[in-house]
Amino acid sequence: MAADIGELERIAADPLIGDGAEPLRALAEGLRSTMEDQFDGMAAQSAVFPWWEARCRDVQQAIRQS
C-alpha cells in the first residue's frame, strides 16, 4: 500500500495531470494518514508482543518515506 501511495504522489507531480493533481494529492495524504493511524493503534495494543510493535513501527517508517 505504501508503494501505491507513492505512485499516486508521483502521478500527481506530473505536469500533464494539471487540475487533477490536487485530488490525487489529497487522496494520497488521506491514505497515508489512515495507514499511520492504523499502525499506531496496532503498535499501542502490542505490549505483549514486542516484535509486533517493532514491525508496526517499521511499516510506519516505510509509509512515511514512500
mmCIF file of N, CA and C in Angstrom:
data_model
loop_
_atom_site.group_PDB
_atom_site.id
_atom_site.type_symbol
_atom_site.label_atom_id
_atom_site.label_comp_id
_atom_site.label_asym_id
_atom_site.label_seq_id
_atom_site.Cartn_x
_atom_site.Cartn_y
_atom_site.Cartn_z
ATOM 1 N N MET A 1 0.812 -1.191 0.000
ATOM 2 C CA MET A 1 0.000 0.000 0.000
ATOM 3 C C MET A 1 0.861 1.263 0.000
ATOM 4 N N ALA A 2 1.973 1.233 0.738
ATOM 5 C CA ALA A 2 2.855 2.397 0.758
ATOM 6 C C ALA A 2 3.358 2.718 -0.641
ATOM 7 N N ALA A 3 3.657 1.689 -1.419
ATOM 8 C CA ALA A 3 4.110 1.902 -2.797
ATOM 9 C C ALA A 3 3.007 2.540 -3.624
ATOM 10 N N ASP A 4 1.764 2.145 -3.399
ATOM 11 C CA ASP A 4 0.640 2.726 -4.128
ATOM 12 C C ASP A 4 0.477 4.207 -3.794
ATOM 13 N N ILE A 5 0.676 4.556 -2.525
ATOM 14 C CA ILE A 5 0.586 5.961 -2.123
ATOM 15 C C ILE A 5 1.687 6.760 -2.813
ATOM 16 N N GLY A 6 2.881 6.209 -2.818
ATOM 17 C CA GLY A 6 3.983 6.876 -3.505
ATOM 18 C C GLY A 6 3.701 7.059 -4.985
ATOM 19 N N GLU A 7 3.084 6.071 -5.596
ATOM 20 C CA GLU A 7 2.741 6.159 -7.017
ATOM 21 C C GLU A 7 1.704 7.256 -7.249
ATOM 22 N N LEU A 8 0.711 7.363 -6.391
ATOM 23 C CA LEU A 8 -0.269 8.452 -6.510
ATOM 24 C C LEU A 8 0.419 9.807 -6.438
ATOM 25 N N GLU A 9 1.363 9.935 -5.515
ATOM 26 C CA GLU A 9 2.084 11.199 -5.370
ATOM 27 C C GLU A 9 2.936 11.494 -6.612
ATOM 28 N N ARG A 10 3.547 10.475 -7.178
ATOM 29 C CA ARG A 10 4.340 10.662 -8.399
ATOM 30 C C ARG A 10 3.444 11.085 -9.574
ATOM 31 N N ILE A 11 2.282 10.463 -9.679
ATOM 32 C CA ILE A 11 1.354 10.834 -10.754
ATOM 33 C C ILE A 11 0.880 12.273 -10.574
ATOM 34 N N ALA A 12 0.555 12.637 -9.334
ATOM 35 C CA ALA A 12 0.079 13.995 -9.058
ATOM 36 C C ALA A 12 1.154 15.037 -9.371
ATOM 37 N N ALA A 13 2.419 14.662 -9.269
ATOM 38 C CA ALA A 13 3.519 15.595 -9.553
ATOM 39 C C ALA A 13 3.755 15.782 -11.052
ATOM 40 N N ASP A 14 3.161 14.935 -11.870
ATOM 41 C CA ASP A 14 3.343 15.026 -13.321
ATOM 42 C C ASP A 14 2.609 16.270 -13.836
ATOM 43 N N PRO A 15 3.308 17.167 -14.529
ATOM 44 C CA PRO A 15 2.667 18.396 -15.014
ATOM 45 C C PRO A 15 1.512 18.147 -15.994
ATOM 46 N N LEU A 16 1.488 16.989 -16.626
ATOM 47 C CA LEU A 16 0.404 16.696 -17.568
ATOM 48 C C LEU A 16 -0.931 16.450 -16.862
ATOM 49 N N ILE A 17 -0.902 16.171 -15.570
ATOM 50 C CA ILE A 17 -2.134 15.907 -14.815
ATOM 51 C C ILE A 17 -2.958 17.187 -14.662
ATOM 52 N N GLY A 18 -2.288 18.313 -14.521
ATOM 53 C CA GLY A 18 -2.980 19.601 -14.435
ATOM 54 C C GLY A 18 -3.891 19.698 -13.225
ATOM 55 N N ASP A 19 -5.168 20.017 -13.478
ATOM 56 C CA ASP A 19 -6.134 20.235 -12.408
ATOM 57 C C ASP A 19 -6.452 18.973 -11.604
ATOM 58 N N GLY A 20 -6.143 17.829 -12.141
ATOM 59 C CA GLY A 20 -6.417 16.580 -11.435
ATOM 60 C C GLY A 20 -5.409 16.268 -10.345
ATOM 61 N N ALA A 21 -4.352 17.060 -10.241
ATOM 62 C CA ALA A 21 -3.282 16.774 -9.280
ATOM 63 C C ALA A 21 -3.751 16.924 -7.836
ATOM 64 N N GLU A 22 -4.515 17.950 -7.547
ATOM 65 C CA GLU A 22 -4.892 18.204 -6.154
ATOM 66 C C GLU A 22 -5.740 17.073 -5.553
ATOM 67 N N PRO A 23 -6.757 16.560 -6.258
ATOM 68 C CA PRO A 23 -7.497 15.433 -5.702
ATOM 69 C C PRO A 23 -6.611 14.202 -5.468
ATOM 70 N N LEU A 24 -5.655 13.973 -6.359
ATOM 71 C CA LEU A 24 -4.738 12.837 -6.174
ATOM 72 C C LEU A 24 -3.857 13.046 -4.950
ATOM 73 N N ARG A 25 -3.363 14.270 -4.775
ATOM 74 C CA ARG A 25 -2.550 14.572 -3.591
ATOM 75 C C ARG A 25 -3.369 14.376 -2.313
ATOM 76 N N ALA A 26 -4.599 14.847 -2.324
ATOM 77 C CA ALA A 26 -5.462 14.713 -1.151
ATOM 78 C C ALA A 26 -5.748 13.240 -0.855
ATOM 79 N N LEU A 27 -5.979 12.445 -1.890
ATOM 80 C CA LEU A 27 -6.216 11.015 -1.714
ATOM 81 C C LEU A 27 -4.988 10.344 -1.112
ATOM 82 N N ALA A 28 -3.814 10.645 -1.655
ATOM 83 C CA ALA A 28 -2.574 10.054 -1.141
ATOM 84 C C ALA A 28 -2.357 10.425 0.322
ATOM 85 N N GLU A 29 -2.581 11.677 0.665
ATOM 86 C CA GLU A 29 -2.383 12.119 2.052
ATOM 87 C C GLU A 29 -3.390 11.449 2.981
ATOM 88 N N GLY A 30 -4.632 11.326 2.537
ATOM 89 C CA GLY A 30 -5.645 10.649 3.346
ATOM 90 C C GLY A 30 -5.303 9.186 3.591
ATOM 91 N N LEU A 31 -4.853 8.506 2.545
ATOM 92 C CA LEU A 31 -4.461 7.101 2.686
ATOM 93 C C LEU A 31 -3.264 6.958 3.628
ATOM 94 N N ARG A 32 -2.277 7.834 3.472
ATOM 95 C CA ARG A 32 -1.089 7.791 4.319
ATOM 96 C C ARG A 32 -1.475 8.006 5.786
ATOM 97 N N SER A 33 -2.315 8.994 6.029
ATOM 98 C CA SER A 33 -2.748 9.296 7.397
ATOM 99 C C SER A 33 -3.521 8.131 8.006
ATOM 100 N N THR A 34 -4.410 7.540 7.219
ATOM 101 C CA THR A 34 -5.193 6.398 7.701
ATOM 102 C C THR A 34 -4.289 5.223 8.050
ATOM 103 N N MET A 35 -3.331 4.934 7.182
ATOM 104 C CA MET A 35 -2.418 3.822 7.454
ATOM 105 C C MET A 35 -1.570 4.090 8.695
ATOM 106 N N GLU A 36 -1.073 5.325 8.846
ATOM 107 C CA GLU A 36 -0.274 5.663 10.022
ATOM 108 C C GLU A 36 -1.104 5.497 11.290
ATOM 109 N N ASP A 37 -2.339 5.977 11.264
ATOM 110 C CA ASP A 37 -3.215 5.855 12.435
ATOM 111 C C ASP A 37 -3.480 4.392 12.773
ATOM 112 N N GLN A 38 -3.716 3.589 11.747
ATOM 113 C CA GLN A 38 -3.986 2.172 11.978
ATOM 114 C C GLN A 38 -2.797 1.480 12.629
ATOM 115 N N PHE A 39 -1.608 1.752 12.132
ATOM 116 C CA PHE A 39 -0.424 1.106 12.691
ATOM 117 C C PHE A 39 -0.068 1.674 14.057
ATOM 118 N N ASP A 40 -0.404 2.946 14.328
ATOM 119 C CA ASP A 40 -0.228 3.495 15.674
ATOM 120 C C ASP A 40 -1.074 2.701 16.656
ATOM 121 N N GLY A 41 -2.323 2.455 16.292
ATOM 122 C CA GLY A 41 -3.226 1.702 17.154
ATOM 123 C C GLY A 41 -2.761 0.283 17.378
ATOM 124 N N MET A 42 -2.313 -0.370 16.330
ATOM 125 C CA MET A 42 -1.834 -1.745 16.470
ATOM 126 C C MET A 42 -0.565 -1.804 17.318
ATOM 127 N N ALA A 43 0.322 -0.851 17.132
ATOM 128 C CA ALA A 43 1.555 -0.840 17.916
ATOM 129 C C ALA A 43 1.245 -0.609 19.390
ATOM 130 N N ALA A 44 0.286 0.260 19.669
ATOM 131 C CA ALA A 44 -0.075 0.554 21.056
ATOM 132 C C ALA A 44 -0.690 -0.659 21.748
ATOM 133 N N GLN A 45 -1.349 -1.513 21.001
ATOM 134 C CA GLN A 45 -2.003 -2.691 21.570
ATOM 135 C C GLN A 45 -1.086 -3.902 21.625
ATOM 136 N N SER A 46 0.152 -3.736 21.251
ATOM 137 C CA SER A 46 1.021 -4.894 21.117
ATOM 138 C C SER A 46 2.047 -5.031 22.238
ATOM 139 N N ALA A 47 1.744 -4.520 23.399
ATOM 140 C CA ALA A 47 2.701 -4.571 24.512
ATOM 141 C C ALA A 47 3.101 -6.007 24.853
ATOM 142 N N VAL A 48 2.222 -6.951 24.602
ATOM 143 C CA VAL A 48 2.514 -8.347 24.911
ATOM 144 C C VAL A 48 3.499 -8.942 23.904
ATOM 145 N N PHE A 49 3.495 -8.412 22.703
ATOM 146 C CA PHE A 49 4.351 -8.927 21.641
ATOM 147 C C PHE A 49 5.278 -7.823 21.144
ATOM 148 N N PRO A 50 6.427 -7.633 21.761
ATOM 149 C CA PRO A 50 7.334 -6.546 21.359
ATOM 150 C C PRO A 50 7.750 -6.615 19.887
ATOM 151 N N TRP A 51 7.874 -7.805 19.350
ATOM 152 C CA TRP A 51 8.263 -7.923 17.946
ATOM 153 C C TRP A 51 7.200 -7.326 17.031
ATOM 154 N N TRP A 52 5.912 -7.416 17.434
ATOM 155 C CA TRP A 52 4.833 -6.854 16.617
ATOM 156 C C TRP A 52 4.909 -5.330 16.626
ATOM 157 N N GLU A 53 5.191 -4.766 17.785
ATOM 158 C CA GLU A 53 5.324 -3.311 17.870
ATOM 159 C C GLU A 53 6.464 -2.840 16.961
ATOM 160 N N ALA A 54 7.584 -3.551 17.002
ATOM 161 C CA ALA A 54 8.715 -3.190 16.148
ATOM 162 C C ALA A 54 8.326 -3.276 14.671
ATOM 163 N N ARG A 55 7.583 -4.292 14.305
ATOM 164 C CA ARG A 55 7.149 -4.458 12.906
ATOM 165 C C ARG A 55 6.217 -3.317 12.496
ATOM 166 N N CYS A 56 5.290 -2.949 13.376
ATOM 167 C CA CYS A 56 4.378 -1.841 13.084
ATOM 168 C C CYS A 56 5.160 -0.548 12.877
ATOM 169 N N ARG A 57 6.164 -0.328 13.708
ATOM 170 C CA ARG A 57 6.983 0.885 13.569
ATOM 171 C C ARG A 57 7.754 0.866 12.247
ATOM 172 N N ASP A 58 8.246 -0.309 11.848
ATOM 173 C CA ASP A 58 8.949 -0.429 10.564
ATOM 174 C C ASP A 58 8.021 -0.074 9.407
ATOM 175 N N VAL A 59 6.787 -0.562 9.468
ATOM 176 C CA VAL A 59 5.821 -0.280 8.402
ATOM 177 C C VAL A 59 5.489 1.206 8.384
ATOM 178 N N GLN A 60 5.304 1.809 9.558
ATOM 179 C CA GLN A 60 5.023 3.239 9.620
ATOM 180 C C GLN A 60 6.150 4.044 8.974
ATOM 181 N N GLN A 61 7.372 3.663 9.271
ATOM 182 C CA GLN A 61 8.514 4.373 8.702
ATOM 183 C C GLN A 61 8.523 4.232 7.182
ATOM 184 N N ALA A 62 8.221 3.058 6.683
ATOM 185 C CA ALA A 62 8.169 2.840 5.231
ATOM 186 C C ALA A 62 7.074 3.690 4.598
ATOM 187 N N ILE A 63 5.945 3.813 5.283
ATOM 188 C CA ILE A 63 4.839 4.631 4.766
ATOM 189 C C ILE A 63 5.283 6.083 4.667
ATOM 190 N N ARG A 64 5.920 6.577 5.698
ATOM 191 C CA ARG A 64 6.339 7.979 5.713
ATOM 192 C C ARG A 64 7.407 8.276 4.669
ATOM 193 N N GLN A 65 8.236 7.288 4.359
ATOM 194 C CA GLN A 65 9.324 7.502 3.412
ATOM 195 C C GLN A 65 8.908 7.279 1.964
ATOM 196 N N SER A 66 7.713 6.733 1.750
ATOM 197 C CA SER A 66 7.293 6.450 0.369
ATOM 198 C C SER A 66 6.862 7.708 -0.352
#
